[in-house]
Short mmCIF file of C-alpha atoms in Angstrom, two decimals:
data_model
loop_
_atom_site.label_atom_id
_atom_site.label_comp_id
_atom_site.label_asym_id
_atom_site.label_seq_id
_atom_site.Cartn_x
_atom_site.Cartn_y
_atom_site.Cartn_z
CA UNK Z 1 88.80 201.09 163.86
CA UNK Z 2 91.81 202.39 165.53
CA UNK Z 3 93.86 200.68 162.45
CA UNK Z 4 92.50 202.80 160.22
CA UNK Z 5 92.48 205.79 162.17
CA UNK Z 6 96.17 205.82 162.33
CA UNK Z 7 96.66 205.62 159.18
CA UNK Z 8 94.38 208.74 157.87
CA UNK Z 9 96.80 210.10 160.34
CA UNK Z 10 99.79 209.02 158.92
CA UNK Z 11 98.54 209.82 155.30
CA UNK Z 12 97.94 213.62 156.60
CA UNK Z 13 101.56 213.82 157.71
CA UNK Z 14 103.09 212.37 155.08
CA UNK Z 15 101.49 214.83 152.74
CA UNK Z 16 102.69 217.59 155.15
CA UNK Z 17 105.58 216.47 154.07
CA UNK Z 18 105.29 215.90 150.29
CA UNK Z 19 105.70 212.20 150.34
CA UNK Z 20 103.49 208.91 149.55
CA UNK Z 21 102.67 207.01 152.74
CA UNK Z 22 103.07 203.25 153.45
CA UNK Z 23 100.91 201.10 155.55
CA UNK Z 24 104.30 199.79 156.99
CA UNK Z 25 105.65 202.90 158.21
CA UNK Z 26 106.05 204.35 161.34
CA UNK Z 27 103.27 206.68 162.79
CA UNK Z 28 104.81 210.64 163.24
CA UNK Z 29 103.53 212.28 165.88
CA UNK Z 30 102.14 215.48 164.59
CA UNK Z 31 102.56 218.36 166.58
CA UNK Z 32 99.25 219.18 168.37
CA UNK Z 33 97.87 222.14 166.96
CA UNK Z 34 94.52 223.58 167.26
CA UNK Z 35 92.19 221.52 164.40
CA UNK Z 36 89.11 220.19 166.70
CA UNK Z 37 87.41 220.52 163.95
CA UNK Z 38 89.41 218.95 161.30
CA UNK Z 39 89.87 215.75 163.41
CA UNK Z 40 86.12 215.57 163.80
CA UNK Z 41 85.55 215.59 160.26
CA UNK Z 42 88.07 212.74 159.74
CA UNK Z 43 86.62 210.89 162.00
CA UNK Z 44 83.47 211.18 160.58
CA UNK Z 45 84.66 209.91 157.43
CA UNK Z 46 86.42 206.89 158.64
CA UNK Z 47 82.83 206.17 160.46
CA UNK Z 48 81.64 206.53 157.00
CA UNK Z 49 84.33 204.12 155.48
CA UNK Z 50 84.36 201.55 157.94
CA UNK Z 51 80.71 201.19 157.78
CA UNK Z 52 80.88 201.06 153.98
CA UNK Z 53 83.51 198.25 154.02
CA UNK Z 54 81.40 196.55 156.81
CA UNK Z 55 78.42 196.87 154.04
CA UNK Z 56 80.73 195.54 151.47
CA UNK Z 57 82.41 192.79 153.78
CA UNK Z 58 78.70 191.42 154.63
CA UNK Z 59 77.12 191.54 151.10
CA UNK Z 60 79.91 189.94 149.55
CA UNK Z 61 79.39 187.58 152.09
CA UNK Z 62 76.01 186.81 151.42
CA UNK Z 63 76.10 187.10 147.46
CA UNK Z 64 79.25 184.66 146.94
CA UNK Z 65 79.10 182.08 144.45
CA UNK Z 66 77.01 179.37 144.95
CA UNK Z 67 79.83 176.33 143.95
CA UNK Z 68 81.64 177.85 147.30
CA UNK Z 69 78.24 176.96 149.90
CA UNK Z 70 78.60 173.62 151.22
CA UNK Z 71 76.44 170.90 149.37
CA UNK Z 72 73.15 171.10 150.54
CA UNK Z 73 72.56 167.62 151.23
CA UNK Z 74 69.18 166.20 148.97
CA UNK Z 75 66.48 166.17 150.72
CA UNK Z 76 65.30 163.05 151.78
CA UNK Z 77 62.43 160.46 149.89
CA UNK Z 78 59.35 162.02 151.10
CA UNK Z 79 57.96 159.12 153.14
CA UNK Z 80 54.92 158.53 151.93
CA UNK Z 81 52.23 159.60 154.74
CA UNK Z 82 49.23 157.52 154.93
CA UNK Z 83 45.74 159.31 154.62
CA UNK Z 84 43.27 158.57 156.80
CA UNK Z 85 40.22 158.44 155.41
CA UNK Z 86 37.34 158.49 157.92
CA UNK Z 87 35.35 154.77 156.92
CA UNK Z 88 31.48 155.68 156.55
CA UNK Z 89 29.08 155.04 159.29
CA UNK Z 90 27.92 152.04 159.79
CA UNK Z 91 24.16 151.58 158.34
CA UNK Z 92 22.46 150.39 160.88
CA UNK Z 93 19.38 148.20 159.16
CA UNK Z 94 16.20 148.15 160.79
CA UNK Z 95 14.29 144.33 160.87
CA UNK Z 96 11.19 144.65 158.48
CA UNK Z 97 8.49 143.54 160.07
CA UNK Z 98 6.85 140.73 158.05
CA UNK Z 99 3.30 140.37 157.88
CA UNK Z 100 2.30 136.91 157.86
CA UNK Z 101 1.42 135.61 154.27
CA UNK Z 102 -2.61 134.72 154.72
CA UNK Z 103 -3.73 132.40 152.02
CA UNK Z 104 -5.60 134.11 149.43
CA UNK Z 105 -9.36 133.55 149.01
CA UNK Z 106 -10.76 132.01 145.74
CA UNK Z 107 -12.99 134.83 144.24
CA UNK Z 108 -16.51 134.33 144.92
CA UNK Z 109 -18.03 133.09 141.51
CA UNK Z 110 -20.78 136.06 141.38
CA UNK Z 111 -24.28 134.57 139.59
CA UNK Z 112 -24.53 136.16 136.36
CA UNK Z 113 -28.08 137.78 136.02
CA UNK Z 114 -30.32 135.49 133.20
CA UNK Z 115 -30.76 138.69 131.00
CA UNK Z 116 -26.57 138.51 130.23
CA UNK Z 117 -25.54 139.39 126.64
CA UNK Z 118 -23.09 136.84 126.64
CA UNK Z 119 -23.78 133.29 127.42
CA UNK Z 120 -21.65 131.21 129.24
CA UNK Z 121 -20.01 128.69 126.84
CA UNK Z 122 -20.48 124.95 127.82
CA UNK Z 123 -17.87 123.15 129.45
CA UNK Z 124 -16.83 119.90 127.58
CA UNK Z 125 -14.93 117.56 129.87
CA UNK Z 126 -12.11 115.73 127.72
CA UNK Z 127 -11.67 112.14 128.42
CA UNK Z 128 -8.61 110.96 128.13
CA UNK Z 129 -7.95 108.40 125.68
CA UNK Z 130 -6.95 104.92 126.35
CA UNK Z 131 -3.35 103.66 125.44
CA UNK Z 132 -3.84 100.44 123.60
CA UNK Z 133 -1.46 97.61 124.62
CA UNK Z 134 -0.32 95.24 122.23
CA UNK Z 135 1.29 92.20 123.57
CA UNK Z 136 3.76 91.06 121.40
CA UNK Z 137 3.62 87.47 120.76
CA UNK Z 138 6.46 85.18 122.38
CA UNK Z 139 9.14 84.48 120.04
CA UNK Z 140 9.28 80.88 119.66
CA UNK Z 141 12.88 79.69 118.96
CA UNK Z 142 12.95 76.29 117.16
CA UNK Z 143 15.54 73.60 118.87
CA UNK Z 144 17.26 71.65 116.36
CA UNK Z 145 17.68 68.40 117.88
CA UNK Z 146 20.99 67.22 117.48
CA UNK Z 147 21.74 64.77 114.63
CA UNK Z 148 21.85 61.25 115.62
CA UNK Z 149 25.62 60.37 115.59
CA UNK Z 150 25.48 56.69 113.08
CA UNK Z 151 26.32 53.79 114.57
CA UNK Z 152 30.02 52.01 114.09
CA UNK Z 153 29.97 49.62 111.62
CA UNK Z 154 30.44 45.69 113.09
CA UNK Z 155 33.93 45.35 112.20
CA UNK Z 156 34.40 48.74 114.23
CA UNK Z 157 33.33 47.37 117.35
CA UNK Z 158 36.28 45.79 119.64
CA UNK Z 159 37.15 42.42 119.36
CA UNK Z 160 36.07 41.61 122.83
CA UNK Z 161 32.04 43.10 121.63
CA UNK Z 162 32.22 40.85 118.71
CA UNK Z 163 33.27 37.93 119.93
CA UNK Z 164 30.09 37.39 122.09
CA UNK Z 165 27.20 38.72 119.51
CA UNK Z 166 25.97 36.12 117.24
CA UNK Z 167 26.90 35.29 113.74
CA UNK Z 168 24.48 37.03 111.48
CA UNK Z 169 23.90 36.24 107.78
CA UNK Z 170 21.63 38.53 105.84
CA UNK Z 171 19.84 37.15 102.69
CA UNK Z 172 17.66 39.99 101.78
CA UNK Z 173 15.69 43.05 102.86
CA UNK Z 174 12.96 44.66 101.39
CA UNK Z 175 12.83 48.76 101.86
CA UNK Z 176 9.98 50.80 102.01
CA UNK Z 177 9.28 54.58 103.01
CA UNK Z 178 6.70 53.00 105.70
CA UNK Z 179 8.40 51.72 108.48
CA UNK Z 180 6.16 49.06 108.99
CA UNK Z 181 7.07 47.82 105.71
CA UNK Z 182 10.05 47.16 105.98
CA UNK Z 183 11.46 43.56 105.99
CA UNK Z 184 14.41 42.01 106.61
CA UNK Z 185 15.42 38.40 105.82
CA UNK Z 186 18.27 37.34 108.63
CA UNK Z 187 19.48 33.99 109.48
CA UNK Z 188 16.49 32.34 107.68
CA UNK Z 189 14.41 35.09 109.26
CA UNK Z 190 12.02 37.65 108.12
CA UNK Z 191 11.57 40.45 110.49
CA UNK Z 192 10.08 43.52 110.94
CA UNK Z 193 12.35 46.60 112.39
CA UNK Z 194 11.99 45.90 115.97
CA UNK Z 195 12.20 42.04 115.57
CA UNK Z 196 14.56 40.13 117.61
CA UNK Z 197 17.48 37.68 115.94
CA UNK Z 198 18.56 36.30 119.33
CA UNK Z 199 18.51 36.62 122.26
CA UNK Z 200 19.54 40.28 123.30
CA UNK Z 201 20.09 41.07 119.72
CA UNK Z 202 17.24 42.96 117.86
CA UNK Z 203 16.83 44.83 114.31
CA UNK Z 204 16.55 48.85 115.07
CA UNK Z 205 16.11 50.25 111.53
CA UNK Z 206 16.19 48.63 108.47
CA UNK Z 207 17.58 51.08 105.51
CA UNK Z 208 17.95 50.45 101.66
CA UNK Z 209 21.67 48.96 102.07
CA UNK Z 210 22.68 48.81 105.33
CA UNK Z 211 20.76 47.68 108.90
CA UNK Z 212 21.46 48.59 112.50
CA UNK Z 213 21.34 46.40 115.34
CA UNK Z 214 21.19 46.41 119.27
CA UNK Z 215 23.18 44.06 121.09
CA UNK Z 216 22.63 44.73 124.81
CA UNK Z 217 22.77 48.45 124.53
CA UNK Z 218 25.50 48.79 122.28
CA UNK Z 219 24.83 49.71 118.74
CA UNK Z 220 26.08 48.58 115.30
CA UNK Z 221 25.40 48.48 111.44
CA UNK Z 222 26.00 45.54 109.05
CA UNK Z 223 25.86 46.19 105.36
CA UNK Z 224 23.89 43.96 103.11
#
C-alpha cells in the first residue's frame, strides 16, 4: 500500500515539473505545503485502487482457465453398497386340531309306505357262470422201434466162429406169408422156423432166398 502511495506521489511531482514519471526513479521530496485536503483525497483513491486490483487479483483468481486447475482425480468405482432388506416375519403356523375321523353310519333304509307310486323293482341275483374246462387229450408220440440191423452173412463171420458151427447144406425151402408155414429143408431136414439143426444151432427166420441162423447167440444168414 505504501508502494503505491509513493508513487501517486512521485507522479504529482513529476508533473510539477512537466515530465513523465518512472516507477524506477527516485522519490522527490515535495516541499510541505498546506494540502490536508488534497492528500486525503489521494489517499482515498489509492484505497479505491488497491481494493479494485485486490477485486481483480481475486476474481481472476477464481475464474482462470480450467486446463490450469490440477486434475481432479476420477472419482472412485462407487462400491456397490449392499441393501438390506428387512426378511418378512416369520409365519408362525398354528397346529389344526384334527377331529378324529368317526366311521360313517350306513343310512337307515326307511320302510317305504305300501301306498308308494313307485314300486320297488325286483332284485335279480346274477349267478355267475361256470368256466368249462376242457382237458386236452395227451399227445401220444409214436416210438419207432429201431430197425433190426441184418445179420452178417456166414462167410462174414471170423474164421475162428466158423470153424466150430456145423456144415450146413440147404436143399430147399418153401416160403409163405404165415410164419408157421414156412419150411425149410436142411441137411436132410425139414424144419419149421424155430427148429433146431444141431445142437446149439437153430433156424430163426426163414425168408424167400436167404435164412438166418443162431449159433450160440451169435447170428448169421446163409443164402439158398
Amino acid at each position: 500500500m505504501s508502494y503505491i502511495l509513493d508513487a501517486l506521489q512521485r507522479a504529482d511531482a513529476e508533473r510539477a515539473r512537466g515530465n513523465v514519471p518512472t516507477l524506477n526513479a527516485r522519490p522527490v521530496t515535495a516541499p510541505l505545503t498546506n494540502n490536508g485536503p488534497a492528500i486525503r483525497q489521494r489517499a482515498g483513491l489509492v484505497i479505491a485502487v488497491a481494493l479494485s486490483l485486490a477485486a481483480a487479483g481475486l476474481a481472476g483468481w477464481l475464474w482462470r482457465p480450467v486446463a490450469q486447475l490440477p486434475a481432479a482425480a476420477p472419482p472412485p468405482a462407487a462400491a456397490a453398497t449392499a441393501v438390506l432388506v428387512p426378511l418378512p416375519s416369520p409365519v408362525t403356523i398354528e397346529p389344526r386340531t384334527v377331529a378324529p375321523v368317526t366311521a360313517a353310519t350306513p343310512p337307515t333304509a326307511t320302510t317305504k309306505p305300501a301306498n308308494s307310486a313307485s314300486a320297488a323293482e325286483p332284485v335279480v341275483a346274477v349267478m355267475p357262470k361256470a368256466k368249462t374246462v376242457v382237458a386236452s387229450a395227451p399227445v401220444i408220440t409214436e416210438v419207432t422201434a429201431p430197425a433190426p440191423t441184418a445179420a452178417p452173412l456166414l462167410s462174414e463171420l471170423p474164421e475162428a466162429t466158423r470153424r466150430e458151427i456145423p456144415a450146413l447144406v440147404i436143399n430147399g425151402a418153401v416160403y409163405s406169408d404165415n410164419p408157421a408155414q414156412r419150411l425149410l429143408l436142411v441137411n436132410g431136414q425139414v424144419l419149421n422156423q424155430g427148429g433146431e439143426v444141431a445142437p446149439a444151432l437153430k433156424v430163426v427166420e426163414i425168408r424167400s432166398n436167404v435164412t438166418e441162423f443162431s449159433f450160440r447167440g451169435t447170428r448169421f444168414r446163409l443164402v439158398h
